[in-house]
Coordinates of C-alpha atoms in Angstrom, one line a residue:
X3 CA 7.3 2.5 -22.6
X4 CA 9.0 0.2 -20.1
X5 CA 6.6 -0.8 -17.3
X6 CA 7.6 -0.2 -13.7
X7 CA 6.5 -2.9 -11.2
X8 CA 4.6 -2.3 -8.0
X9 CA 5.5 -5.1 -5.7
X10 CA 2.8 -6.3 -3.3
X11 CA 3.9 -8.5 -0.4
X12 CA 1.9 -11.6 0.2
X13 CA 2.1 -13.9 3.3
X14 CA -0.1 -16.2 5.4
X15 CA -2.9 -14.4 7.2
X16 CA -2.7 -11.4 4.9
X17 CA -5.6 -9.1 5.4
X18 CA -7.2 -9.3 1.9
X19 CA -9.4 -6.2 2.1
X20 CA -6.6 -3.8 2.9
X21 CA -4.8 -3.6 -0.5
X22 CA -7.4 -4.6 -3.1
X23 CA -8.6 -1.1 -3.8
X24 CA -5.0 -0.1 -4.5
X25 CA -3.9 -3.1 -6.6
X26 CA -7.0 -3.4 -8.9
X27 CA -6.6 0.3 -9.9
X28 CA -2.9 0.0 -10.5
X29 CA -3.3 -3.1 -12.6
X30 CA -6.2 -1.8 -14.6
X31 CA -4.8 1.2 -16.5
X32 CA -7.9 2.1 -18.5
X33 CA -8.1 5.5 -16.9
X34 CA -4.6 6.2 -15.8
X35 CA -2.9 9.5 -16.5
X36 CA -0.4 7.6 -18.6
X37 CA -1.6 4.0 -19.5
X38 CA 1.0 1.3 -19.6
X39 CA 3.3 2.7 -16.9
X40 CA 2.7 0.1 -14.2
X41 CA 2.2 -3.6 -13.5
X42 CA 1.6 -5.5 -10.3
X43 CA 3.7 -8.4 -9.0
X44 CA 3.2 -10.4 -5.8
X45 CA 6.2 -11.1 -3.5
X46 CA 6.5 -13.8 -0.9
X47 CA 9.2 -14.9 1.4
X48 CA 9.5 -17.7 -1.1
X49 CA 7.4 -18.6 -4.2
X50 CA 5.5 -21.2 -2.2
X51 CA 1.7 -20.5 -2.0
X52 CA 0.3 -18.6 0.9
X53 CA -3.2 -18.5 2.4
X54 CA -4.8 -15.1 3.2
X55 CA -7.1 -14.3 6.1
X56 CA -10.0 -14.8 3.8
X57 CA -8.7 -18.3 2.9
X58 CA -7.6 -17.3 -0.6
X59 CA -4.6 -19.2 -1.8
X60 CA -2.0 -17.0 -3.6
X61 CA 1.2 -18.1 -5.3
X62 CA 3.8 -15.3 -5.3
X63 CA 5.3 -14.2 -8.6
X64 CA 8.7 -13.6 -6.9
X65 CA 10.6 -14.4 -3.8
X66 CA 11.6 -11.4 -1.6
X67 CA 15.3 -12.0 -2.0
X68 CA 14.9 -11.6 -5.8
X69 CA 13.5 -8.1 -5.8
X70 CA 15.6 -5.0 -6.2
X71 CA 14.4 -1.5 -5.5
X72 CA 15.9 -0.3 -8.8
X73 CA 13.4 -2.5 -10.6
X74 CA 10.4 -1.3 -8.5
X75 CA 8.0 1.6 -8.4
X76 CA 6.8 0.8 -4.9
X77 CA 6.6 -1.9 -2.2
X78 CA 3.2 -2.4 -0.6
X79 CA 3.0 -4.2 2.7
X80 CA -0.5 -5.4 3.8
X81 CA -1.4 -6.2 7.4
X82 CA -1.5 -9.8 8.6
X83 CA -1.8 -11.6 12.0
X84 CA 1.8 -12.7 11.6
X85 CA 3.0 -9.1 12.1
X86 CA 1.7 -9.4 15.7
X87 CA 2.8 -12.9 16.3
X88 CA 6.6 -12.6 16.1
X89 CA 9.4 -11.9 13.7
X90 CA 8.4 -14.2 10.8
X91 CA 7.7 -11.2 8.5
X92 CA 10.8 -9.1 9.7
X93 CA 12.5 -9.8 6.3
X94 CA 9.8 -7.6 4.7
X95 CA 10.6 -4.8 7.1
X96 CA 14.3 -5.1 6.3
X97 CA 13.4 -5.0 2.6
X98 CA 11.4 -1.8 3.2
X99 CA 14.5 -0.3 4.8
X100 CA 16.4 -1.1 1.6
X101 CA 13.7 0.4 -0.6
X102 CA 13.5 3.6 1.4
X103 CA 17.3 4.0 1.4
X104 CA 17.2 3.8 -2.4
X105 CA 14.4 6.4 -2.6
X106 CA 11.7 4.0 -3.7
X107 CA 8.3 4.4 -1.9
X108 CA 7.0 1.9 0.6
X109 CA 3.3 1.7 1.6
X110 CA 2.3 -0.1 4.8
X111 CA -1.1 -0.7 6.4
X112 CA -2.3 -2.1 9.7
X113 CA 0.1 -4.7 11.2
X114 CA 2.8 -3.9 8.6
X115 CA 3.2 -0.5 10.4
X116 CA 4.1 -2.4 13.6
X117 CA 6.8 -4.3 11.6
X118 CA 8.2 -1.0 10.3
X119 CA 8.2 0.5 13.8
X120 CA 10.2 -2.5 15.1
X121 CA 12.7 -1.9 12.3
X122 CA 13.1 1.7 13.3
X123 CA 11.6 3.1 10.1
X124 CA 9.0 5.2 11.9
X125 CA 11.3 6.9 14.4
X126 CA 12.0 9.9 12.2
X127 CA 8.9 9.9 9.9
X128 CA 5.3 11.1 10.4
X129 CA 3.1 8.0 10.4
X130 CA -0.1 6.5 11.5
X131 CA -1.4 3.0 12.4
X132 CA -4.4 1.3 14.0
X133 CA -3.8 3.3 17.3
X134 CA -0.8 5.1 18.9
X135 CA -0.8 2.5 21.7
X136 CA -0.5 -0.3 19.1
X137 CA 2.9 0.9 18.0
X138 CA 4.2 1.5 21.6
X139 CA 4.6 -2.2 22.0
X140 CA 7.3 -2.2 19.4
X141 CA 9.6 -0.2 21.7
X142 CA 10.2 2.4 18.9
X143 CA 11.1 6.0 19.6
X144 CA 8.8 7.7 17.1
X145 CA 5.7 8.1 19.2
X146 CA 5.9 11.9 19.0
X147 CA 5.6 11.6 15.2
X148 CA 2.4 9.6 15.3
X149 CA -0.5 11.3 13.5
X150 CA -4.1 10.4 14.3
X151 CA -5.3 10.2 10.7
X152 CA -6.5 7.4 8.4
X153 CA -3.5 7.6 6.1
X154 CA -0.3 9.6 6.2
X155 CA 2.5 10.2 3.7
X156 CA 5.9 11.4 4.7
X157 CA 8.2 11.5 1.7
X158 CA 8.6 8.0 0.4
X159 CA 6.6 6.3 3.2
X160 CA 2.9 5.8 3.3
X161 CA 1.1 4.4 6.4
X162 CA -2.5 3.7 7.2
X163 CA -4.8 2.1 9.6
X164 CA -6.7 -1.2 9.0
X165 CA -10.1 0.6 8.6
X166 CA -9.0 2.8 5.7
X167 CA -8.2 0.9 2.5
X168 CA -9.6 3.6 0.3
X169 CA -7.6 6.4 2.0
X170 CA -4.5 4.1 1.8
X171 CA -5.1 3.6 -1.9
X172 CA -5.6 7.3 -2.5
X173 CA -2.2 8.0 -1.0
X174 CA -0.6 5.4 -3.1
X175 CA -2.2 6.8 -6.3
X176 CA -0.9 10.3 -5.4
X177 CA 2.6 9.0 -4.8
X178 CA 2.6 7.1 -8.1
X179 CA 1.0 10.1 -9.9
X180 CA -1.5 7.5 -11.3
X181 CA -4.5 9.7 -12.1
X182 CA -5.4 13.2 -13.0
X183 CA -6.5 15.1 -9.9
X184 CA -10.1 15.4 -10.9
X185 CA -10.2 11.6 -11.6
X186 CA -8.7 10.9 -8.2
X187 CA -11.2 13.2 -6.5
X188 CA -14.1 11.5 -8.2
X189 CA -12.7 8.0 -7.4
X190 CA -12.5 8.8 -3.7
X191 CA -15.9 10.5 -3.8
X192 CA -17.4 7.3 -5.1
X193 CA -15.6 4.7 -2.9
X194 CA -14.3 6.6 0.1
X195 CA -17.3 8.8 0.6
X196 CA -19.9 6.4 -0.9
X197 CA -21.3 9.2 -3.2
X198 CA -22.5 7.6 -6.4
X199 CA -22.2 10.8 -8.4
X200 CA -18.4 10.1 -8.3
X201 CA -19.0 7.3 -10.8
X202 CA -20.3 9.7 -13.5
X203 CA -17.5 12.1 -12.7
X204 CA -14.9 9.3 -13.3
X205 CA -16.6 8.4 -16.6
X206 CA -16.7 12.0 -17.7
X207 CA -13.1 12.8 -16.8
X208 CA -11.4 9.5 -17.7
X209 CA -13.7 7.9 -20.3
X210 CA -13.6 4.6 -18.5
X211 CA -15.3 2.5 -15.9
X212 CA -14.9 2.9 -12.1
X213 CA -13.2 -0.1 -10.4

């Protein structure tokens, strides 16, 4: 089986906590529906190291110019202070446009949703973000399609607010068809709802450990 790559954007000031729940469960396939389908690769503007908001230093596996939607299963865009500070990360929003045009999913959380709004990618799609008012500053025309929910999927686009990394991850897992439904429910029960009985449900249904 040829693995498909889930590309995760990395850049200075990246909000570490927003994508970890998704990436660790994509990378560890011990209880996937079909083990061996996916791998995770990090993507930077260049391959020069970046420093996250939590002061972790990450060296990207690939440069943004070198990724092709045809070789990807999904592009994940974390939040970062730089999304609010100017247009430094605009190339990632343009790459998201390329992915969506090719029918390859894009998942954006927190500040990355502002970048997509500026690019016009939320004008015609249901979406969410940190607050409706947050996106208005982009000058976009999609305000009527804003949904006041933690995470929203519209076709190939997933959006989420900064406070909902587990809801964001759940939408990603659904779009990738990563887990059997009962395993996904148990995972969210454990992490999203903080119900420890979910751990035993995962072990029972997937035969693995909960990460």
